């Protein structure tokens, strides 16, 4: 194959001049990441790809948000659904910084409480947990105090 064609094929989603590239998102959680980061409400240009080949994950998704830079607290909200996500900060077309996500000390929304009797499963109340262990994950519900373990975790 011609070199010029190989180059065109390599980048599945165009490079951006300035902004944030969120790479290595599990494809099945792409739209959850978009919603958690409120990218469905931004006016900035967004491009994304899903079901892209990736050695580690099998299939990954990538989101590129132009002219937007996230606070660490906001980025860490995707840790439960995209634990291996890598952020690339782009300025003048260059990657100037790389960041990984970290599990935060508290989780609001995103996850369901494991306890079927919990008020959050019976009324329209946003879940809220303290993270009492990060590896493996253990979340303590602020309402019923029951613990949701990693293997029982259901994303809302
Ligand atoms: N990227 C981009 N626009 C730029 C520069 C980079 O969209 N102007 C994207 C690349 O397509 C890639 C990511 O940002 O998805 C990271 O870029 P880079 O560090 O150059 O790529 P890799 O070396 O493949 O990084 P890694 O192995 O950490 O994924
Ligand atoms: Zn609960």
PDB file of C-alpha atoms and ligand atoms in Angstrom:
ATOM      1  CA  UNK A   1       0.000   0.000   0.000  1.00  0.00           C
ATOM      2  CA  UNK A   2       1.207   3.555  -0.781  1.00  0.00           C
ATOM      3  CA  UNK A   3       2.788   5.445   2.162  1.00  0.00           C
ATOM      4  CA  UNK A   4       0.396   8.371   1.658  1.00  0.00           C
ATOM      5  CA  UNK A   5      -2.603   6.063   2.035  1.00  0.00           C
ATOM      6  CA  UNK A   6      -1.122   4.361   5.108  1.00  0.00           C
ATOM      7  CA  UNK A   7      -0.772   7.790   6.773  1.00  0.00           C
ATOM      8  CA  UNK A   8      -4.378   8.671   6.035  1.00  0.00           C
ATOM      9  CA  UNK A   9      -5.590   5.375   7.465  1.00  0.00           C
ATOM     10  CA  UNK A  10      -3.552   5.624  10.643  1.00  0.00           C
ATOM     11  CA  UNK A  11      -5.526   8.431  12.282  1.00  0.00           C
ATOM     12  CA  UNK A  12      -9.097   7.227  12.641  1.00  0.00           C
ATOM     13  CA  UNK A  13     -10.129  10.530  14.227  1.00  0.00           C
ATOM     14  CA  UNK A  14      -8.458  13.743  13.003  1.00  0.00           C
ATOM     15  CA  UNK A  15      -5.816  15.476  15.121  1.00  0.00           C
ATOM     16  CA  UNK A  16      -6.957  18.593  16.964  1.00  0.00           C
ATOM     17  CA  UNK A  17      -5.078  21.875  17.353  1.00  0.00           C
ATOM     18  CA  UNK A  18      -5.985  22.555  20.982  1.00  0.00           C
ATOM     19  CA  UNK A  19      -7.966  20.716  23.637  1.00  0.00           C
ATOM     20  CA  UNK A  20      -8.212  17.323  25.293  1.00  0.00           C
ATOM     21  CA  UNK A  21      -7.986  13.830  23.835  1.00  0.00           C
ATOM     22  CA  UNK A  22      -9.462  11.124  26.061  1.00  0.00           C
ATOM     23  CA  UNK A  23      -8.076   7.824  24.842  1.00  0.00           C
ATOM     24  CA  UNK A  24      -8.525   4.187  25.903  1.00  0.00           C
ATOM     25  CA  UNK A  25     -12.179   4.394  26.907  1.00  0.00           C
ATOM     26  CA  UNK A  26     -13.983   1.007  26.838  1.00  0.00           C
ATOM     27  CA  UNK A  27     -16.257   1.296  23.793  1.00  0.00           C
ATOM     28  CA  UNK A  28     -19.333   0.218  25.706  1.00  0.00           C
ATOM     29  CA  UNK A  29     -18.949   3.189  28.069  1.00  0.00           C
ATOM     30  CA  UNK A  30     -18.325   5.902  25.463  1.00  0.00           C
ATOM     31  CA  UNK A  31     -21.717   7.550  25.861  1.00  0.00           C
ATOM     32  CA  UNK A  32     -21.571   7.344  29.653  1.00  0.00           C
ATOM     33  CA  UNK A  33     -18.270   9.226  29.581  1.00  0.00           C
ATOM     34  CA  UNK A  34     -19.851  11.835  27.295  1.00  0.00           C
ATOM     35  CA  UNK A  35     -22.713  12.238  29.717  1.00  0.00           C
ATOM     36  CA  UNK A  36     -20.605  12.306  32.923  1.00  0.00           C
ATOM     37  CA  UNK A  37     -18.333  14.990  31.478  1.00  0.00           C
ATOM     38  CA  UNK A  38     -21.437  16.849  30.212  1.00  0.00           C
ATOM     39  CA  UNK A  39     -20.059  16.849  26.695  1.00  0.00           C
ATOM     40  CA  UNK A  40     -23.612  16.561  25.449  1.00  0.00           C
ATOM     41  CA  UNK A  41     -24.023  20.174  26.606  1.00  0.00           C
ATOM     42  CA  UNK A  42     -20.865  21.801  25.261  1.00  0.00           C
ATOM     43  CA  UNK A  43     -20.559  24.065  22.233  1.00  0.00           C
ATOM     44  CA  UNK A  44     -16.949  23.029  21.664  1.00  0.00           C
ATOM     45  CA  UNK A  45     -16.176  20.804  18.705  1.00  0.00           C
ATOM     46  CA  UNK A  46     -16.225  17.122  19.645  1.00  0.00           C
ATOM     47  CA  UNK A  47     -15.111  14.204  17.513  1.00  0.00           C
ATOM     48  CA  UNK A  48     -15.128  10.629  18.670  1.00  0.00           C
ATOM     49  CA  UNK A  49     -14.625   7.090  17.525  1.00  0.00           C
ATOM     50  CA  UNK A  50     -15.780   3.799  19.002  1.00  0.00           C
ATOM     51  CA  UNK A  51     -14.962   0.151  18.418  1.00  0.00           C
ATOM     52  CA  UNK A  52     -11.442   1.087  17.323  1.00  0.00           C
ATOM     53  CA  UNK A  53      -8.739  -1.576  17.486  1.00  0.00           C
ATOM     54  CA  UNK A  54      -6.705  -1.504  20.668  1.00  0.00           C
ATOM     55  CA  UNK A  55      -4.133  -4.022  21.807  1.00  0.00           C
ATOM     56  CA  UNK A  56      -4.967  -3.930  25.514  1.00  0.00           C
ATOM     57  CA  UNK A  57      -8.722  -3.398  25.612  1.00  0.00           C
ATOM     58  CA  UNK A  58      -9.626  -5.264  22.440  1.00  0.00           C
ATOM     59  CA  UNK A  59     -11.844  -2.402  21.411  1.00  0.00           C
ATOM     60  CA  UNK A  60     -11.553   1.179  22.576  1.00  0.00           C
ATOM     61  CA  UNK A  61     -13.208   4.509  22.125  1.00  0.00           C
ATOM     62  CA  UNK A  62     -11.602   7.934  21.885  1.00  0.00           C
ATOM     63  CA  UNK A  63     -13.063  11.417  22.381  1.00  0.00           C
ATOM     64  CA  UNK A  64     -11.446  14.654  21.204  1.00  0.00           C
ATOM     65  CA  UNK A  65     -12.775  17.888  22.654  1.00  0.00           C
ATOM     66  CA  UNK A  66     -11.437  21.076  21.124  1.00  0.00           C
ATOM     67  CA  UNK A  67     -10.529  24.063  23.295  1.00  0.00           C
ATOM     68  CA  UNK A  68     -11.638  22.419  26.529  1.00  0.00           C
ATOM     69  CA  UNK A  69      -9.442  21.438  29.486  1.00  0.00           C
ATOM     70  CA  UNK A  70     -10.841  19.534  32.460  1.00  0.00           C
ATOM     71  CA  UNK A  71     -10.263  19.832  36.192  1.00  0.00           C
ATOM     72  CA  UNK A  72      -8.802  16.667  37.757  1.00  0.00           C
ATOM     73  CA  UNK A  73     -11.930  16.295  39.930  1.00  0.00           C
ATOM     74  CA  UNK A  74     -14.123  16.176  36.838  1.00  0.00           C
ATOM     75  CA  UNK A  75     -11.851  13.761  35.012  1.00  0.00           C
ATOM     76  CA  UNK A  76     -11.696  11.417  37.999  1.00  0.00           C
ATOM     77  CA  UNK A  77     -15.471  10.997  37.823  1.00  0.00           C
ATOM     78  CA  UNK A  78     -14.937   8.684  34.836  1.00  0.00           C
ATOM     79  CA  UNK A  79     -12.496   6.439  36.763  1.00  0.00           C
ATOM     80  CA  UNK A  80     -15.163   3.835  37.578  1.00  0.00           C
ATOM     81  CA  UNK A  81     -16.236   3.358  33.964  1.00  0.00           C
ATOM     82  CA  UNK A  82     -12.965   4.084  32.154  1.00  0.00           C
ATOM     83  CA  UNK A  83     -10.217   3.124  34.639  1.00  0.00           C
ATOM     84  CA  UNK A  84      -7.511   2.955  31.961  1.00  0.00           C
ATOM     85  CA  UNK A  85      -8.396   6.213  30.225  1.00  0.00           C
ATOM     86  CA  UNK A  86      -5.455   8.404  29.209  1.00  0.00           C
ATOM     87  CA  UNK A  87      -5.835  12.113  28.765  1.00  0.00           C
ATOM     88  CA  UNK A  88      -3.675  14.036  26.379  1.00  0.00           C
ATOM     89  CA  UNK A  89      -3.599  17.816  26.653  1.00  0.00           C
ATOM     90  CA  UNK A  90      -3.039  19.344  23.221  1.00  0.00           C
ATOM     91  CA  UNK A  91      -1.698  22.816  22.516  1.00  0.00           C
ATOM     92  CA  UNK A  92      -0.617  23.955  19.037  1.00  0.00           C
ATOM     93  CA  UNK A  93      -1.119  20.381  17.774  1.00  0.00           C
ATOM     94  CA  UNK A  94       1.415  18.976  20.265  1.00  0.00           C
ATOM     95  CA  UNK A  95       0.745  16.683  23.243  1.00  0.00           C
ATOM     96  CA  UNK A  96       2.004  18.887  26.107  1.00  0.00           C
ATOM     97  CA  UNK A  97       0.785  16.730  28.998  1.00  0.00           C
ATOM     98  CA  UNK A  98      -0.533  13.216  29.645  1.00  0.00           C
ATOM     99  CA  UNK A  99      -2.776  12.353  32.590  1.00  0.00           C
ATOM    100  CA  UNK A 100      -4.320   9.177  33.936  1.00  0.00           C
ATOM    101  CA  UNK A 101      -7.562   8.968  35.897  1.00  0.00           C
ATOM    102  CA  UNK A 102      -7.636   8.210  39.620  1.00  0.00           C
ATOM    103  CA  UNK A 103     -10.490   6.750  41.623  1.00  0.00           C
ATOM    104  CA  UNK A 104     -11.872   9.637  43.740  1.00  0.00           C
ATOM    105  CA  UNK A 105     -12.615   9.488  47.505  1.00  0.00           C
ATOM    106  CA  UNK A 106     -16.334   9.927  46.939  1.00  0.00           C
ATOM    107  CA  UNK A 107     -18.703   8.934  44.157  1.00  0.00           C
ATOM    108  CA  UNK A 108     -21.973  10.764  43.449  1.00  0.00           C
ATOM    109  CA  UNK A 109     -24.374   9.150  40.991  1.00  0.00           C
ATOM    110  CA  UNK A 110     -22.923   6.816  38.328  1.00  0.00           C
ATOM    111  CA  UNK A 111     -23.228   3.627  40.437  1.00  0.00           C
ATOM    112  CA  UNK A 112     -26.292   1.908  41.917  1.00  0.00           C
ATOM    113  CA  UNK A 113     -26.401   0.930  45.599  1.00  0.00           C
ATOM    114  CA  UNK A 114     -26.290  -2.864  45.952  1.00  0.00           C
ATOM    115  CA  UNK A 115     -28.944  -2.856  48.668  1.00  0.00           C
ATOM    116  CA  UNK A 116     -32.401  -3.290  47.047  1.00  0.00           C
ATOM    117  CA  UNK A 117     -34.038  -1.711  50.123  1.00  0.00           C
ATOM    118  CA  UNK A 118     -31.880   1.418  49.934  1.00  0.00           C
ATOM    119  CA  UNK A 119     -33.868   4.618  49.527  1.00  0.00           C
ATOM    120  CA  UNK A 120     -31.848   5.410  46.374  1.00  0.00           C
ATOM    121  CA  UNK A 121     -33.351   2.316  44.736  1.00  0.00           C
ATOM    122  CA  UNK A 122     -36.884   3.222  45.698  1.00  0.00           C
ATOM    123  CA  UNK A 123     -37.091   6.981  45.334  1.00  0.00           C
ATOM    124  CA  UNK A 124     -35.621   9.424  42.870  1.00  0.00           C
ATOM    125  CA  UNK A 125     -32.507  10.144  44.914  1.00  0.00           C
ATOM    126  CA  UNK A 126     -29.006  10.387  43.491  1.00  0.00           C
ATOM    127  CA  UNK A 127     -26.680   7.781  44.977  1.00  0.00           C
ATOM    128  CA  UNK A 128     -23.715   8.927  47.053  1.00  0.00           C
ATOM    129  CA  UNK A 129     -20.842   6.797  48.334  1.00  0.00           C
ATOM    130  CA  UNK A 130     -17.594   7.058  50.246  1.00  0.00           C
ATOM    131  CA  UNK A 131     -14.822   5.073  48.598  1.00  0.00           C
ATOM    132  CA  UNK A 132     -13.494   2.902  51.421  1.00  0.00           C
ATOM    133  CA  UNK A 133     -11.197   0.804  49.233  1.00  0.00           C
ATOM    134  CA  UNK A 134      -9.855   1.611  45.779  1.00  0.00           C
ATOM    135  CA  UNK A 135      -8.288  -1.731  44.848  1.00  0.00           C
ATOM    136  CA  UNK A 136     -10.541  -3.664  44.749  1.00  0.00           C
ATOM    137  CA  UNK A 137     -13.265  -1.035  44.850  1.00  0.00           C
ATOM    138  CA  UNK A 138     -15.564  -0.857  47.865  1.00  0.00           C
ATOM    139  CA  UNK A 139     -18.195   1.860  48.035  1.00  0.00           C
ATOM    140  CA  UNK A 140     -20.072   2.673  51.245  1.00  0.00           C
ATOM    141  CA  UNK A 141     -23.531   4.110  50.695  1.00  0.00           C
ATOM    142  CA  UNK A 142     -24.115   7.391  52.529  1.00  0.00           C
ATOM    143  CA  UNK A 143     -27.819   6.569  52.869  1.00  0.00           C
ATOM    144  CA  UNK A 144     -27.992   2.919  53.995  1.00  0.00           C
ATOM    145  CA  UNK A 145     -24.303   2.423  54.931  1.00  0.00           C
ATOM    146  CA  UNK A 146     -24.189  -0.899  53.057  1.00  0.00           C
ATOM    147  CA  UNK A 147     -21.107  -1.652  51.049  1.00  0.00           C
ATOM    148  CA  UNK A 148     -21.181  -2.238  47.303  1.00  0.00           C
ATOM    149  CA  UNK A 149     -18.174  -4.306  46.223  1.00  0.00           C
ATOM    150  CA  UNK A 150     -16.514  -4.031  42.856  1.00  0.00           C
ATOM    151  CA  UNK A 151     -17.927  -7.310  41.539  1.00  0.00           C
ATOM    152  CA  UNK A 152     -21.494  -6.236  42.456  1.00  0.00           C
ATOM    153  CA  UNK A 153     -21.190  -2.820  40.933  1.00  0.00           C
ATOM    154  CA  UNK A 154     -23.882  -1.812  38.458  1.00  0.00           C
ATOM    155  CA  UNK A 155     -23.518   1.422  36.541  1.00  0.00           C
ATOM    156  CA  UNK A 156     -26.710   3.481  36.393  1.00  0.00           C
TER     157      UNK A 156
HETATM  158  N1  LIG B   1      -3.668  13.640  19.184  1.00  0.00           N
HETATM  159  C1  LIG B   1      -4.599  14.449  18.560  1.00  0.00           C
HETATM  160  N2  LIG B   1      -4.249  15.686  18.106  1.00  0.00           N
HETATM  161  C2  LIG B   1      -2.975  16.119  18.213  1.00  0.00           C
HETATM  162  C3  LIG B   1      -2.014  15.305  18.849  1.00  0.00           C
HETATM  163  C4  LIG B   1      -2.389  14.051  19.317  1.00  0.00           C
HETATM  164  O1  LIG B   1      -5.767  14.087  18.438  1.00  0.00           O
HETATM  165  N3  LIG B   1      -2.687  17.319  17.727  1.00  0.00           N
HETATM  166  C5  LIG B   1      -4.086  12.333  19.714  1.00  0.00           C
HETATM  167  C6  LIG B   1      -3.451  11.158  19.013  1.00  0.00           C
HETATM  168  O2  LIG B   1      -4.243  10.775  17.898  1.00  0.00           O
HETATM  169  C7  LIG B   1      -3.475  10.087  20.078  1.00  0.00           C
HETATM  170  C8  LIG B   1      -3.357  10.882  21.377  1.00  0.00           C
HETATM  171  O3  LIG B   1      -3.684  12.239  21.051  1.00  0.00           O
HETATM  172  O4  LIG B   1      -4.721   9.422  20.093  1.00  0.00           O
HETATM  173  C9  LIG B   1      -1.998  10.811  21.992  1.00  0.00           C
HETATM  174  O5  LIG B   1      -1.054  11.282  21.062  1.00  0.00           O
HETATM  175  P1  LIG B   1       0.434  10.741  21.069  1.00  0.00           P
HETATM  176  O6  LIG B   1       0.996  10.868  22.432  1.00  0.00           O
HETATM  177  O7  LIG B   1       1.172  11.408  19.952  1.00  0.00           O
HETATM  178  O8  LIG B   1       0.171   9.242  20.639  1.00  0.00           O
HETATM  179  P2  LIG B   1       0.774   7.912  21.228  1.00  0.00           P
HETATM  180  O9  LIG B   1       2.252   7.999  21.259  1.00  0.00           O
HETATM  181  O10 LIG B   1       0.137   6.813  20.435  1.00  0.00           O
HETATM  182  O11 LIG B   1       0.229   7.950  22.702  1.00  0.00           O
HETATM  183  P3  LIG B   1      -0.193   6.756  23.672  1.00  0.00           P
HETATM  184  O12 LIG B   1       0.672   5.591  23.351  1.00  0.00           O
HETATM  185  O13 LIG B   1       0.036   7.348  25.050  1.00  0.00           O
HETATM  186  O14 LIG B   1      -1.663   6.513  23.397  1.00  0.00           O
HETATM  187 ZN1  LIG B   2     -27.659   2.431  49.852  1.00  0.00          ZN
END
